[in-house]
């Protein structure tokens, strides 16, 4: 029995896009054991993550170009064969340079396939049931991230990380087998008007200038982000490349808005509905990473949970993906994107507010509940925002519209992790300085508490000098944990405020009306 074409596309996405998203998510958990394995610094492993994410973003616009040049099947085959080799190289790598090189190739290859397979899934899926694509996309994209977090925490528990890359290499090999059913040639991307259709024999001019600016943007973005953690925002090593990055991004926008065949066609997102959908989709995704950074910091520094507790916490992400997929697929065509946005934002607001008052004694069960609610809202907003943006633009250009959103999402996503980590470290140090100043010999309450703890250790049989050392260590650790707890509260507050802003935008979409349904769109050739 021959599989339907859309099932082949789904399987191709699972085994080709899924592994890199899995590694991107799991890498946050395995950084520490990679550092121990290589004897490297925490900055070097963060650099690996930054470089691979930037490569992913930069190569997203090149996927449709390569597929039109060489055909979908050939470009897919090539990318998966190379991916399998690079995953094996990652698994046997002995230093951060080799791992960074292989991870950057893996990210770039995944970028080339993402915006070929996602639009192809929309086109191949039966039009009358196309609402199910929302749930499928959410399950693949966010499901891979969720599974990556679980497997990464398992790797951390067992102090082993190389098996993750071996599993991804096997997945790439399976993708090669599945890819036999993909179409040989790229699907056409029609223009809005027949007058814009190139004549036979006419060769479209490639956006070479846009490509050059795009690569420069990726290079300086990576340099900026790599310098944030070791040097801080006020360092010239960050300020100078950051300014160049902003200038290059503005230049890239100008170039792409003024060429006839841009790599990233920003002109497609010009309706108000499309703009709002893109902002909510991207913003929700970024707030998820902000919250996850704060949650990981809290679990690592404040609560000091055992590593074997991490998988059970992250398992909540799988549940949230399932809930969001069902809601998106079931109700988008019935009630439109607006009410779903409101529901998603309310989930984010409720969960992030609760996380702002997170305490040291919060249980794993409570953490799971709020993580499920928050991630469900984010997943719902992301996939509904992506489709709302696409349907708000020219219907014949849906693949290129989605490319714009995904490029911006991954580019900004790459920046959030190091910035959030820097903020947590900086805020913790500031809070610790303030709290330490309150603990001094001139503070009678602090002195009394200190002496009480010393007497407790002495009563347990410790000599006075040892009792003083133990008390000092206990006080210093507690001050650090209190400072870290305040830092996590502040970053969750950022997530809370951001969610409120997205809720306002969601209500604007509600007042704009239901919008176009996805299931009734015709197959565009």
Tab-separated table of N, CA, C and O in Angstrom, residues 386-456:
chain	number	residue	atom	x	y	z
A	386	UNK	N	1.500	31.811	12.896
A	386	UNK	CA	2.168	31.514	11.634
A	386	UNK	C	1.158	31.428	10.494
A	386	UNK	O	1.347	32.014	9.415
A	387	UNK	N	0.056	30.726	10.722
A	387	UNK	CA	-0.957	30.554	9.684
A	387	UNK	C	-1.744	31.845	9.472
A	387	UNK	O	-2.082	32.195	8.338
A	388	UNK	N	-2.035	32.576	10.541
A	388	UNK	CA	-2.738	33.856	10.403
A	388	UNK	C	-1.932	34.824	9.558
A	388	UNK	O	-2.471	35.528	8.697
A	389	UNK	N	-0.636	34.850	9.788
A	389	UNK	CA	0.245	35.707	8.987
A	389	UNK	C	0.230	35.280	7.524
A	389	UNK	O	0.135	36.112	6.618
A	390	UNK	N	0.294	33.973	7.273
A	390	UNK	CA	0.328	33.470	5.899
A	390	UNK	C	-0.972	33.764	5.160
A	390	UNK	O	-0.964	34.191	4.001
A	391	UNK	N	-2.113	33.536	5.845
A	391	UNK	CA	-3.405	33.755	5.201
A	391	UNK	C	-3.731	35.235	5.053
A	391	UNK	O	-4.577	35.612	4.241
A	392	UNK	N	-3.064	36.084	5.828
A	392	UNK	CA	-3.297	37.524	5.717
A	392	UNK	C	-2.570	38.150	4.550
A	392	UNK	O	-2.833	39.307	4.196
A	393	UNK	N	-1.634	37.411	3.924
A	393	UNK	CA	-0.898	37.921	2.771
A	393	UNK	C	-1.434	37.330	1.488
A	393	UNK	O	-2.498	36.696	1.462
A	394	UNK	N	-0.709	37.497	0.387
A	394	UNK	CA	-1.133	36.917	-0.897
A	394	UNK	C	-1.203	35.401	-0.805
A	394	UNK	O	-0.239	34.752	-0.409
A	395	UNK	N	-2.348	34.818	-1.181
A	395	UNK	CA	-2.538	33.376	-1.026
A	395	UNK	C	-1.582	32.574	-1.892
A	395	UNK	O	-1.201	31.464	-1.537
A	396	UNK	N	-1.200	33.124	-3.035
A	396	UNK	CA	-0.275	32.410	-3.903
A	396	UNK	C	1.154	32.434	-3.419
A	396	UNK	O	2.009	31.740	-3.968
A	397	UNK	N	1.424	33.221	-2.371
A	397	UNK	CA	2.794	33.371	-1.873
A	397	UNK	C	2.941	32.854	-0.445
A	397	UNK	O	3.829	33.294	0.289
A	398	UNK	N	2.051	31.941	-0.045
A	398	UNK	CA	2.087	31.433	1.332
A	398	UNK	C	3.448	30.855	1.717
A	398	UNK	O	3.958	31.134	2.815
A	399	UNK	N	4.114	30.051	0.851
A	399	UNK	CA	5.430	29.524	1.240
A	399	UNK	C	6.440	30.611	1.566
A	399	UNK	O	7.179	30.511	2.557
A	400	UNK	N	6.468	31.667	0.743
A	400	UNK	CA	7.444	32.735	0.988
A	400	UNK	C	7.058	33.576	2.201
A	400	UNK	O	7.935	34.099	2.903
A	401	UNK	N	5.762	33.707	2.472
A	401	UNK	CA	5.334	34.441	3.666
A	401	UNK	C	5.782	33.714	4.926
A	401	UNK	O	6.292	34.325	5.873
A	402	UNK	N	5.597	32.398	4.953
A	402	UNK	CA	6.024	31.612	6.108
A	402	UNK	C	7.545	31.665	6.264
A	402	UNK	O	8.067	31.679	7.382
A	403	UNK	N	8.268	31.734	5.132
A	403	UNK	CA	9.732	31.835	5.182
A	403	UNK	C	10.174	33.085	5.925
A	403	UNK	O	11.120	33.056	6.723
A	404	UNK	N	9.488	34.194	5.679
A	404	UNK	CA	9.825	35.452	6.355
A	404	UNK	C	9.680	35.302	7.867
A	404	UNK	O	10.569	35.674	8.638
A	405	UNK	N	8.548	34.732	8.291
A	405	UNK	CA	8.283	34.591	9.727
A	405	UNK	C	9.299	33.662	10.378
A	405	UNK	O	9.842	33.945	11.450
A	406	UNK	N	9.575	32.533	9.725
A	406	UNK	CA	10.511	31.568	10.303
A	406	UNK	C	11.925	32.126	10.371
A	406	UNK	O	12.657	31.873	11.342
A	407	UNK	N	12.334	32.878	9.360
A	407	UNK	CA	13.664	33.486	9.387
A	407	UNK	C	13.801	34.434	10.577
A	407	UNK	O	14.778	34.370	11.335
A	408	UNK	N	12.822	35.319	10.741
A	408	UNK	CA	12.874	36.282	11.853
A	408	UNK	C	12.790	35.563	13.195
A	408	UNK	O	13.487	35.922	14.150
A	409	UNK	N	11.947	34.536	13.277
A	409	UNK	CA	11.781	33.806	14.540
A	409	UNK	C	13.089	33.163	14.978
A	409	UNK	O	13.522	33.320	16.130
A	410	UNK	N	13.732	32.445	14.077
A	410	UNK	CA	14.965	31.736	14.440
A	410	UNK	C	16.100	32.721	14.699
A	410	UNK	O	16.924	32.507	15.602
A	411	UNK	N	16.154	33.816	13.925
A	411	UNK	CA	17.208	34.817	14.135
A	411	UNK	C	17.096	35.437	15.522
A	411	UNK	O	18.088	35.526	16.261
A	412	UNK	N	15.891	35.875	15.899
A	412	UNK	CA	15.700	36.473	17.219
A	412	UNK	C	15.825	35.434	18.325
A	412	UNK	O	16.309	35.732	19.421
A	413	UNK	N	15.369	34.220	18.034
A	413	UNK	CA	15.478	33.126	19.002
A	413	UNK	C	16.939	32.871	19.368
A	413	UNK	O	17.267	32.595	20.525
A	414	UNK	N	17.830	32.987	18.378
A	414	UNK	CA	19.260	32.753	18.614
A	414	UNK	C	19.835	33.737	19.616
A	414	UNK	O	20.792	33.419	20.332
A	415	UNK	N	19.249	34.931	19.647
A	415	UNK	CA	19.789	35.974	20.519
A	415	UNK	C	19.302	35.868	21.953
A	415	UNK	O	19.963	36.357	22.881
A	416	UNK	N	18.143	35.240	22.153
A	416	UNK	CA	17.515	35.272	23.466
A	416	UNK	C	18.291	34.478	24.517
A	416	UNK	O	18.463	34.935	25.655
A	417	UNK	N	18.773	33.283	24.162
A	417	UNK	CA	19.424	32.421	25.162
A	417	UNK	C	20.628	33.096	25.827
A	417	UNK	O	20.697	33.161	27.067
A	418	UNK	N	21.614	33.621	25.065
A	418	UNK	CA	22.738	34.271	25.744
A	418	UNK	C	22.342	35.549	26.477
A	418	UNK	O	22.893	35.841	27.541
A	419	UNK	N	21.388	36.301	25.924
A	419	UNK	CA	20.956	37.531	26.596
A	419	UNK	C	20.248	37.198	27.909
A	419	UNK	O	20.483	37.840	28.948
A	420	UNK	N	19.375	36.188	27.880
A	420	UNK	CA	18.669	35.789	29.106
A	420	UNK	C	19.642	35.261	30.156
A	420	UNK	O	19.511	35.579	31.349
A	421	UNK	N	20.641	34.488	29.726
A	421	UNK	CA	21.624	33.965	30.671
A	421	UNK	C	22.463	35.094	31.261
A	421	UNK	O	22.758	35.098	32.468
A	422	UNK	N	22.831	36.061	30.419
A	422	UNK	CA	23.578	37.215	30.926
A	422	UNK	C	22.737	37.978	31.944
A	422	UNK	O	23.240	38.379	32.999
A	423	UNK	N	21.462	38.197	31.639
A	423	UNK	CA	20.590	38.940	32.551
A	423	UNK	C	20.493	38.241	33.903
A	423	UNK	O	20.562	38.886	34.958
A	424	UNK	N	20.329	36.914	33.887
A	424	UNK	CA	20.219	36.171	35.146
A	424	UNK	C	21.502	36.271	35.960
A	424	UNK	O	21.459	36.482	37.184
A	425	UNK	N	22.653	36.133	35.301
A	425	UNK	CA	23.932	36.253	36.015
A	425	UNK	C	24.126	37.660	36.573
A	425	UNK	O	24.542	37.835	37.727
A	426	UNK	N	23.832	38.662	35.740
A	426	UNK	CA	24.013	40.057	36.162
A	426	UNK	C	23.067	40.415	37.299
A	426	UNK	O	23.484	41.020	38.303
A	427	UNK	N	21.801	40.057	37.167
A	427	UNK	CA	20.810	40.394	38.192
A	427	UNK	C	21.114	39.673	39.497
A	427	UNK	O	20.935	40.239	40.592
A	428	UNK	N	21.586	38.448	39.405
A	428	UNK	CA	21.958	37.710	40.619
A	428	UNK	C	23.110	38.398	41.343
A	428	UNK	O	23.092	38.536	42.577
A	429	UNK	N	24.113	38.850	40.589
A	429	UNK	CA	25.258	39.518	41.221
A	429	UNK	C	24.838	40.837	41.860
A	429	UNK	O	25.307	41.177	42.960
A	430	UNK	N	23.944	41.573	41.194
A	430	UNK	CA	23.450	42.838	41.763
A	430	UNK	C	22.669	42.571	43.046
A	430	UNK	O	22.880	43.235	44.076
A	431	UNK	N	21.758	41.610	42.995
A	431	UNK	CA	20.958	41.272	44.179
A	431	UNK	C	21.835	40.777	45.322
A	431	UNK	O	21.591	41.095	46.489
A	432	UNK	N	22.870	40.013	44.970
A	432	UNK	CA	23.763	39.470	45.999
A	432	UNK	C	24.553	40.586	46.671
A	432	UNK	O	24.777	40.549	47.893
A	433	UNK	N	24.961	41.584	45.895
A	433	UNK	CA	25.685	42.725	46.477
A	433	UNK	C	24.802	43.497	47.446
A	433	UNK	O	25.234	43.898	48.533
A	434	UNK	N	23.561	43.692	47.039
A	434	UNK	CA	22.620	44.428	47.900
A	434	UNK	C	22.340	43.638	49.173
A	434	UNK	O	22.344	44.191	50.288
A	435	UNK	N	22.086	42.332	49.028
A	435	UNK	CA	21.774	41.514	50.201
A	435	UNK	C	22.984	41.360	51.124
A	435	UNK	O	22.832	41.325	52.354
A	436	UNK	N	24.166	41.259	50.545
A	436	UNK	CA	25.376	41.118	51.364
A	436	UNK	C	25.633	42.362	52.188
A	436	UNK	O	26.154	42.290	53.314
A	437	UNK	N	25.281	43.520	51.621
A	437	UNK	CA	25.499	44.774	52.351
A	437	UNK	C	24.629	44.843	53.604
A	437	UNK	O	24.973	45.526	54.581
A	438	UNK	N	23.496	44.140	53.570
A	438	UNK	CA	22.600	44.155	54.733
A	438	UNK	C	23.134	43.280	55.870
A	438	UNK	O	22.718	43.420	57.012
A	439	UNK	N	24.017	42.347	55.504
A	439	UNK	CA	24.568	41.440	56.518
A	439	UNK	C	25.926	41.986	56.952
A	439	UNK	O	26.949	41.747	56.311
A	440	UNK	N	25.948	42.742	58.004
A	440	UNK	CA	27.194	43.340	58.483
A	440	UNK	C	27.182	43.353	60.009
A	440	UNK	O	26.157	43.114	60.650
A	441	UNK	N	28.347	43.615	60.555
A	441	UNK	CA	28.469	43.644	62.011
A	441	UNK	C	27.688	44.786	62.639
A	441	UNK	O	27.406	44.766	63.845
A	442	UNK	N	27.325	45.798	61.829
A	442	UNK	CA	26.557	46.921	62.360
A	442	UNK	C	25.064	46.631	62.411
A	442	UNK	O	24.289	47.428	62.935
A	443	UNK	N	24.672	45.489	61.865
A	443	UNK	CA	23.259	45.108	61.864
A	443	UNK	C	23.029	44.123	63.011
A	443	UNK	O	23.424	42.961	62.932
A	444	UNK	N	22.375	44.564	64.077
A	444	UNK	CA	22.226	43.691	65.256
A	444	UNK	C	21.397	42.436	64.965
A	444	UNK	O	21.661	41.373	65.538
A	445	UNK	N	20.411	42.554	64.091
A	445	UNK	CA	19.573	41.389	63.777
A	445	UNK	C	20.405	40.332	63.048
A	445	UNK	O	20.326	39.129	63.344
A	446	UNK	N	21.230	40.781	62.092
A	446	UNK	CA	22.081	39.860	61.337
A	446	UNK	C	23.104	39.201	62.257
A	446	UNK	O	23.375	37.993	62.143
A	447	UNK	N	23.693	39.996	63.167
A	447	UNK	CA	24.687	39.450	64.095
A	447	UNK	C	24.054	38.414	65.016
A	447	UNK	O	24.631	37.340	65.268
A	448	UNK	N	22.843	38.698	65.485
A	448	UNK	CA	22.162	37.759	66.383
A	448	UNK	C	21.852	36.443	65.663
A	448	UNK	O	22.037	35.349	66.227
A	449	UNK	N	21.384	36.539	64.438
A	449	UNK	CA	21.084	35.327	63.664
A	449	UNK	C	22.349	34.526	63.397
A	449	UNK	O	22.358	33.289	63.480
A	450	UNK	N	23.441	35.242	63.087
A	450	UNK	CA	24.718	34.585	62.809
A	450	UNK	C	25.209	33.831	64.046
A	450	UNK	O	25.610	32.660	63.975
A	451	UNK	N	25.173	34.503	65.191
A	451	UNK	CA	25.646	33.877	66.441
A	451	UNK	C	24.773	32.682	66.827
A	451	UNK	O	25.272	31.687	67.375
A	452	UNK	N	23.491	32.764	66.525
A	452	UNK	CA	22.588	31.663	66.840
A	452	UNK	C	22.953	30.412	66.034
A	452	UNK	O	22.938	29.293	66.569
A	453	UNK	N	23.304	30.622	64.765
A	453	UNK	CA	23.687	29.477	63.917
A	453	UNK	C	25.020	28.899	64.393
A	453	UNK	O	25.211	27.680	64.429
A	454	UNK	N	25.970	29.793	64.774
A	454	UNK	CA	27.261	29.328	65.278
A	454	UNK	C	27.062	28.468	66.523
A	454	UNK	O	27.664	27.388	66.664
A	455	UNK	N	26.204	28.944	67.431
A	455	UNK	CA	25.951	28.187	68.658
A	455	UNK	C	25.303	26.835	68.365
A	455	UNK	O	25.560	25.841	69.069
A	456	UNK	N	24.491	26.798	67.316
A	456	UNK	CA	23.865	25.522	66.929
A	456	UNK	C	24.928	24.512	66.511
A	456	UNK	O	24.880	23.344	66.935
